Amino acid sequence: MVDLSYIYEYLKRHLSYERYAHSMEVGHIAEKLAKHYGCDIGKAKLAGLIHDCCKEEKYENLVGYAKKCGFPVDEESYKIPEILHGPASVYICRTLFGIEDEDILSSIRYHVTGRENMSIMEKIIFIGDYIEPSRKFEGIEGLRALAYENLDTAMLCALDLSILYLIKKRRLLHHDTVDARNFLIDRFTQI
Ligand SMILES: [Fe+2]
Ligand SMILES: [Fe+2]
């Protein structure tokens, strides 16, 4: 049984006020999206709430946690360190929060990059993280509406925006993000 009061306390102690508020908002949107798409509401809310539980940890801790839960901390992840808080958060969720549900854990693991053939829960957390109320970028209102019309189209749109942003900044693309987009493009062109 997950101890929610312990989780809230942990988040308050380990996250800034802004990140804590962001986590609550992602939990809230994940709950609404799960209701809309007939997913497990409790799991979605919990996954949204804890998806960034390691986001403000020191780099050395992120590497250690990610390794402990079997994530390959390879050259690609050294070059794109912002992806590490996904798998590192999985470690905290397993060891401190006692969460073993793979649907929740994989949605946290892949919330930064996405991946090929994502589950509905993974898409809900990815999109919830993208459209929560504090996010501001051109086109966000359209994406917020799209999230309730077609989750795959919303995912493709969010991935396009992320990839374009990274290209403009001349930053590396993680292979999982490219795979996530290619998978969706492939599916859309087969319809
Ligand atoms: Fe994150
Ligand atoms: Fe987040």
PDB file of C-alpha atoms and ligand atoms in Angstrom:
ATOM      1  CA  MET A   1       0.000   0.000   0.000  1.00  0.00           C
ATOM      2  CA  VAL A   2       1.442   3.338  -1.062  1.00  0.00           C
ATOM      3  CA  ASP A   3       1.796   5.880   1.752  1.00  0.00           C
ATOM      4  CA  LEU A   4       0.594   9.083   0.100  1.00  0.00           C
ATOM      5  CA  SER A   5       1.384  11.336   3.062  1.00  0.00           C
ATOM      6  CA  TYR A   6       5.017  10.104   2.940  1.00  0.00           C
ATOM      7  CA  ILE A   7       5.129  10.851  -0.804  1.00  0.00           C
ATOM      8  CA  TYR A   8       3.787  14.395  -0.340  1.00  0.00           C
ATOM      9  CA  GLU A   9       6.319  14.992   2.438  1.00  0.00           C
ATOM     10  CA  TYR A  10       9.155  13.634   0.290  1.00  0.00           C
ATOM     11  CA  LEU A  11       8.175  15.885  -2.613  1.00  0.00           C
ATOM     12  CA  LYS A  12       7.955  18.934  -0.352  1.00  0.00           C
ATOM     13  CA  ARG A  13      11.422  18.219   1.037  1.00  0.00           C
ATOM     14  CA  HIS A  14      13.107  17.457  -2.287  1.00  0.00           C
ATOM     15  CA  LEU A  15      11.460  19.858  -4.723  1.00  0.00           C
ATOM     16  CA  SER A  16      11.283  23.620  -5.009  1.00  0.00           C
ATOM     17  CA  TYR A  17       7.897  25.216  -4.509  1.00  0.00           C
ATOM     18  CA  GLU A  18       7.527  25.651  -8.307  1.00  0.00           C
ATOM     19  CA  ARG A  19       8.403  22.014  -9.047  1.00  0.00           C
ATOM     20  CA  TYR A  20       6.078  20.799  -6.322  1.00  0.00           C
ATOM     21  CA  ALA A  21       3.252  22.892  -7.821  1.00  0.00           C
ATOM     22  CA  HIS A  22       4.137  21.532 -11.289  1.00  0.00           C
ATOM     23  CA  SER A  23       3.960  17.950  -9.945  1.00  0.00           C
ATOM     24  CA  MET A  24       0.525  18.564  -8.447  1.00  0.00           C
ATOM     25  CA  GLU A  25      -0.699  20.038 -11.729  1.00  0.00           C
ATOM     26  CA  VAL A  26       0.623  17.109 -13.770  1.00  0.00           C
ATOM     27  CA  GLY A  27      -1.143  14.752 -11.353  1.00  0.00           C
ATOM     28  CA  HIS A  28      -4.337  16.718 -11.840  1.00  0.00           C
ATOM     29  CA  ILE A  29      -4.177  16.711 -15.658  1.00  0.00           C
ATOM     30  CA  ALA A  30      -3.148  13.051 -15.733  1.00  0.00           C
ATOM     31  CA  GLU A  31      -6.243  12.272 -13.669  1.00  0.00           C
ATOM     32  CA  LYS A  32      -8.468  14.161 -16.141  1.00  0.00           C
ATOM     33  CA  LEU A  33      -6.863  12.549 -19.192  1.00  0.00           C
ATOM     34  CA  ALA A  34      -7.133   9.089 -17.626  1.00  0.00           C
ATOM     35  CA  LYS A  35     -10.833   9.656 -16.976  1.00  0.00           C
ATOM     36  CA  HIS A  36     -11.286  10.830 -20.558  1.00  0.00           C
ATOM     37  CA  TYR A  37      -9.456   7.850 -22.087  1.00  0.00           C
ATOM     38  CA  GLY A  38     -10.781   5.179 -19.712  1.00  0.00           C
ATOM     39  CA  CYS A  39      -7.471   4.592 -17.945  1.00  0.00           C
ATOM     40  CA  ASP A  40      -6.808   3.899 -14.264  1.00  0.00           C
ATOM     41  CA  ILE A  41      -7.381   7.329 -12.679  1.00  0.00           C
ATOM     42  CA  GLY A  42      -5.560   6.594  -9.418  1.00  0.00           C
ATOM     43  CA  LYS A  43      -2.447   5.300 -11.164  1.00  0.00           C
ATOM     44  CA  ALA A  44      -2.358   8.255 -13.575  1.00  0.00           C
ATOM     45  CA  LYS A  45      -2.724  10.796 -10.767  1.00  0.00           C
ATOM     46  CA  LEU A  46       0.017   9.126  -8.746  1.00  0.00           C
ATOM     47  CA  ALA A  47       2.374   8.854 -11.749  1.00  0.00           C
ATOM     48  CA  GLY A  48       1.837  12.533 -12.549  1.00  0.00           C
ATOM     49  CA  LEU A  49       2.464  13.537  -8.968  1.00  0.00           C
ATOM     50  CA  ILE A  50       5.801  11.687  -8.665  1.00  0.00           C
ATOM     51  CA  HIS A  51       7.132  11.862 -12.238  1.00  0.00           C
ATOM     52  CA  ASP A  52       9.741  14.524 -11.313  1.00  0.00           C
ATOM     53  CA  CYS A  53      10.559  13.319  -7.796  1.00  0.00           C
ATOM     54  CA  CYS A  54      14.301  13.270  -8.645  1.00  0.00           C
ATOM     55  CA  LYS A  55      14.393  16.310 -10.880  1.00  0.00           C
ATOM     56  CA  GLU A  56      16.333  18.437  -8.401  1.00  0.00           C
ATOM     57  CA  GLU A  57      18.791  15.780  -7.224  1.00  0.00           C
ATOM     58  CA  LYS A  58      22.520  16.262  -7.730  1.00  0.00           C
ATOM     59  CA  TYR A  59      23.938  14.860 -10.959  1.00  0.00           C
ATOM     60  CA  GLU A  60      25.995  12.171  -9.133  1.00  0.00           C
ATOM     61  CA  ASN A  61      22.854  10.945  -7.364  1.00  0.00           C
ATOM     62  CA  LEU A  62      20.930  10.831 -10.627  1.00  0.00           C
ATOM     63  CA  VAL A  63      23.632   8.699 -12.231  1.00  0.00           C
ATOM     64  CA  GLY A  64      23.757   6.407  -9.183  1.00  0.00           C
ATOM     65  CA  TYR A  65      19.985   5.940  -8.960  1.00  0.00           C
ATOM     66  CA  ALA A  66      19.616   5.415 -12.706  1.00  0.00           C
ATOM     67  CA  LYS A  67      22.354   2.756 -12.678  1.00  0.00           C
ATOM     68  CA  LYS A  68      20.805   1.008  -9.679  1.00  0.00           C
ATOM     69  CA  CYS A  69      17.546   0.534 -11.511  1.00  0.00           C
ATOM     70  CA  GLY A  70      19.315  -0.922 -14.545  1.00  0.00           C
ATOM     71  CA  PHE A  71      19.270   2.134 -16.799  1.00  0.00           C
ATOM     72  CA  PRO A  72      22.270   2.087 -19.124  1.00  0.00           C
ATOM     73  CA  VAL A  73      24.111   5.294 -18.246  1.00  0.00           C
ATOM     74  CA  ASP A  74      25.984   5.355 -21.539  1.00  0.00           C
ATOM     75  CA  GLU A  75      27.631   8.011 -23.663  1.00  0.00           C
ATOM     76  CA  GLU A  76      24.267   9.231 -24.917  1.00  0.00           C
ATOM     77  CA  SER A  77      22.932   9.841 -21.401  1.00  0.00           C
ATOM     78  CA  TYR A  78      26.151  11.580 -20.347  1.00  0.00           C
ATOM     79  CA  LYS A  79      25.676  13.921 -23.294  1.00  0.00           C
ATOM     80  CA  ILE A  80      21.957  14.451 -22.573  1.00  0.00           C
ATOM     81  CA  PRO A  81      21.941  14.499 -18.738  1.00  0.00           C
ATOM     82  CA  GLU A  82      18.416  15.953 -18.467  1.00  0.00           C
ATOM     83  CA  ILE A  83      17.008  12.530 -19.351  1.00  0.00           C
ATOM     84  CA  LEU A  84      18.463  10.937 -16.194  1.00  0.00           C
ATOM     85  CA  HIS A  85      15.773  12.157 -13.796  1.00  0.00           C
ATOM     86  CA  GLY A  86      13.246   9.832 -15.505  1.00  0.00           C
ATOM     87  CA  PRO A  87      14.970   6.532 -14.674  1.00  0.00           C
ATOM     88  CA  ALA A  88      16.404   7.934 -11.429  1.00  0.00           C
ATOM     89  CA  SER A  89      12.869   8.775 -10.278  1.00  0.00           C
ATOM     90  CA  VAL A  90      11.886   5.163 -10.972  1.00  0.00           C
ATOM     91  CA  TYR A  91      14.535   4.095  -8.457  1.00  0.00           C
ATOM     92  CA  ILE A  92      13.065   6.359  -5.749  1.00  0.00           C
ATOM     93  CA  CYS A  93       9.529   5.239  -6.597  1.00  0.00           C
ATOM     94  CA  ARG A  94      10.516   1.585  -6.180  1.00  0.00           C
ATOM     95  CA  THR A  95      12.756   1.809  -3.153  1.00  0.00           C
ATOM     96  CA  LEU A  96      11.207   4.627  -1.095  1.00  0.00           C
ATOM     97  CA  PHE A  97       7.599   4.772  -2.249  1.00  0.00           C
ATOM     98  CA  GLY A  98       7.196   1.001  -2.680  1.00  0.00           C
ATOM     99  CA  ILE A  99       5.683   1.321  -6.153  1.00  0.00           C
ATOM    100  CA  GLU A 100       5.992  -1.811  -8.286  1.00  0.00           C
ATOM    101  CA  ASP A 101       3.319  -1.100 -10.869  1.00  0.00           C
ATOM    102  CA  GLU A 102       5.065  -1.248 -14.252  1.00  0.00           C
ATOM    103  CA  ASP A 103       2.483   0.978 -15.914  1.00  0.00           C
ATOM    104  CA  ILE A 104       3.289   3.777 -13.452  1.00  0.00           C
ATOM    105  CA  LEU A 105       7.042   3.161 -13.481  1.00  0.00           C
ATOM    106  CA  SER A 106       7.416   3.105 -17.266  1.00  0.00           C
ATOM    107  CA  SER A 107       5.398   6.322 -17.618  1.00  0.00           C
ATOM    108  CA  ILE A 108       7.881   7.982 -15.249  1.00  0.00           C
ATOM    109  CA  ARG A 109      10.879   6.351 -16.910  1.00  0.00           C
ATOM    110  CA  TYR A 110       9.920   7.679 -20.365  1.00  0.00           C
ATOM    111  CA  HIS A 111       8.305  11.007 -19.500  1.00  0.00           C
ATOM    112  CA  VAL A 112      11.344  12.992 -20.710  1.00  0.00           C
ATOM    113  CA  THR A 113      12.081  11.238 -23.984  1.00  0.00           C
ATOM    114  CA  GLY A 114       9.002   9.271 -24.976  1.00  0.00           C
ATOM    115  CA  ARG A 115       9.692   5.974 -26.743  1.00  0.00           C
ATOM    116  CA  GLU A 116       8.533   3.764 -29.572  1.00  0.00           C
ATOM    117  CA  ASN A 117       5.009   2.349 -29.165  1.00  0.00           C
ATOM    118  CA  MET A 118       4.085   4.099 -25.917  1.00  0.00           C
ATOM    119  CA  SER A 119       1.323   2.847 -23.633  1.00  0.00           C
ATOM    120  CA  ILE A 120      -1.688   5.082 -22.953  1.00  0.00           C
ATOM    121  CA  MET A 121      -0.374   5.800 -19.440  1.00  0.00           C
ATOM    122  CA  GLU A 122       3.035   6.802 -20.843  1.00  0.00           C
ATOM    123  CA  LYS A 123       1.335   9.175 -23.292  1.00  0.00           C
ATOM    124  CA  ILE A 124      -0.875  10.644 -20.570  1.00  0.00           C
ATOM    125  CA  ILE A 125       2.096  11.493 -18.350  1.00  0.00           C
ATOM    126  CA  PHE A 126       4.171  12.802 -21.259  1.00  0.00           C
ATOM    127  CA  ILE A 127       1.334  15.065 -22.440  1.00  0.00           C
ATOM    128  CA  GLY A 128       0.277  16.038 -18.913  1.00  0.00           C
ATOM    129  CA  ASP A 129       3.838  17.197 -18.265  1.00  0.00           C
ATOM    130  CA  TYR A 130       3.756  19.155 -21.527  1.00  0.00           C
ATOM    131  CA  ILE A 131       0.457  21.008 -21.143  1.00  0.00           C
ATOM    132  CA  GLU A 132       0.079  21.687 -17.415  1.00  0.00           C
ATOM    133  CA  PRO A 133      -1.070  25.269 -16.686  1.00  0.00           C
ATOM    134  CA  SER A 134       2.352  26.831 -16.038  1.00  0.00           C
ATOM    135  CA  ARG A 135       3.634  25.825 -19.511  1.00  0.00           C
ATOM    136  CA  LYS A 136       3.686  28.705 -21.938  1.00  0.00           C
ATOM    137  CA  PHE A 137       4.668  28.428 -25.591  1.00  0.00           C
ATOM    138  CA  GLU A 138       3.148  29.246 -28.927  1.00  0.00           C
ATOM    139  CA  GLY A 139       0.439  26.760 -29.838  1.00  0.00           C
ATOM    140  CA  ILE A 140      -0.126  25.426 -26.326  1.00  0.00           C
ATOM    141  CA  GLU A 141      -3.868  26.136 -26.309  1.00  0.00           C
ATOM    142  CA  GLY A 142      -4.271  24.058 -29.475  1.00  0.00           C
ATOM    143  CA  LEU A 143      -2.233  21.244 -27.933  1.00  0.00           C
ATOM    144  CA  ARG A 144      -4.289  21.379 -24.726  1.00  0.00           C
ATOM    145  CA  ALA A 145      -7.474  20.885 -26.747  1.00  0.00           C
ATOM    146  CA  LEU A 146      -5.887  18.205 -28.944  1.00  0.00           C
ATOM    147  CA  ALA A 147      -4.900  16.175 -25.880  1.00  0.00           C
ATOM    148  CA  TYR A 148      -8.617  15.422 -25.329  1.00  0.00           C
ATOM    149  CA  GLU A 149      -9.381  14.792 -29.017  1.00  0.00           C
ATOM    150  CA  ASN A 150      -6.636  12.411 -30.079  1.00  0.00           C
ATOM    151  CA  LEU A 151      -3.791  11.377 -27.799  1.00  0.00           C
ATOM    152  CA  ASP A 152      -1.564  10.160 -30.641  1.00  0.00           C
ATOM    153  CA  THR A 153      -1.943  13.364 -32.639  1.00  0.00           C
ATOM    154  CA  ALA A 154      -1.207  15.349 -29.482  1.00  0.00           C
ATOM    155  CA  MET A 155       1.876  13.195 -28.856  1.00  0.00           C
ATOM    156  CA  LEU A 156       3.129  13.749 -32.394  1.00  0.00           C
ATOM    157  CA  CYS A 157       2.570  17.485 -32.043  1.00  0.00           C
ATOM    158  CA  ALA A 158       4.410  17.598 -28.683  1.00  0.00           C
ATOM    159  CA  LEU A 159       7.306  15.541 -30.071  1.00  0.00           C
ATOM    160  CA  ASP A 160       7.541  17.812 -33.124  1.00  0.00           C
ATOM    161  CA  LEU A 161       7.661  20.880 -30.861  1.00  0.00           C
ATOM    162  CA  SER A 162      10.330  19.311 -28.622  1.00  0.00           C
ATOM    163  CA  ILE A 163      12.448  18.220 -31.552  1.00  0.00           C
ATOM    164  CA  LEU A 164      12.173  21.619 -33.270  1.00  0.00           C
ATOM    165  CA  TYR A 165      13.155  23.332 -30.018  1.00  0.00           C
ATOM    166  CA  LEU A 166      16.208  21.077 -29.627  1.00  0.00           C
ATOM    167  CA  ILE A 167      17.209  21.603 -33.252  1.00  0.00           C
ATOM    168  CA  LYS A 168      16.968  25.399 -32.866  1.00  0.00           C
ATOM    169  CA  LYS A 169      19.172  25.178 -29.770  1.00  0.00           C
ATOM    170  CA  ARG A 170      21.586  22.835 -31.606  1.00  0.00           C
ATOM    171  CA  ARG A 171      21.120  20.219 -28.913  1.00  0.00           C
ATOM    172  CA  LEU A 172      21.292  16.447 -29.258  1.00  0.00           C
ATOM    173  CA  LEU A 173      18.155  14.379 -29.819  1.00  0.00           C
ATOM    174  CA  HIS A 174      17.794  11.238 -27.711  1.00  0.00           C
ATOM    175  CA  HIS A 175      17.173   8.143 -29.831  1.00  0.00           C
ATOM    176  CA  ASP A 176      14.010   7.297 -27.850  1.00  0.00           C
ATOM    177  CA  THR A 177      12.488  10.654 -28.862  1.00  0.00           C
ATOM    178  CA  VAL A 178      13.264  10.019 -32.519  1.00  0.00           C
ATOM    179  CA  ASP A 179      11.871   6.474 -32.213  1.00  0.00           C
ATOM    180  CA  ALA A 180       8.696   7.806 -30.558  1.00  0.00           C
ATOM    181  CA  ARG A 181       8.088  10.214 -33.434  1.00  0.00           C
ATOM    182  CA  ASN A 182       9.018   7.767 -36.187  1.00  0.00           C
ATOM    183  CA  PHE A 183       6.630   5.192 -34.740  1.00  0.00           C
ATOM    184  CA  LEU A 184       3.728   7.655 -34.777  1.00  0.00           C
ATOM    185  CA  ILE A 185       4.543   8.990 -38.249  1.00  0.00           C
ATOM    186  CA  ASP A 186       4.647   5.421 -39.520  1.00  0.00           C
ATOM    187  CA  ARG A 187       1.268   4.683 -37.972  1.00  0.00           C
ATOM    188  CA  PHE A 188      -0.337   7.832 -39.357  1.00  0.00           C
ATOM    189  CA  THR A 189       0.915   7.159 -42.866  1.00  0.00           C
ATOM    190  CA  GLN A 190      -0.464   3.605 -42.774  1.00  0.00           C
ATOM    191  CA  ILE A 191      -4.003   4.806 -42.028  1.00  0.00           C
TER     192      ILE A 191
HETATM  193 FE    FE B   1      10.666  15.683 -15.861  1.00  0.00          FE
HETATM  194 FE    FE B   2       7.717  17.491 -15.203  1.00  0.00          FE
END
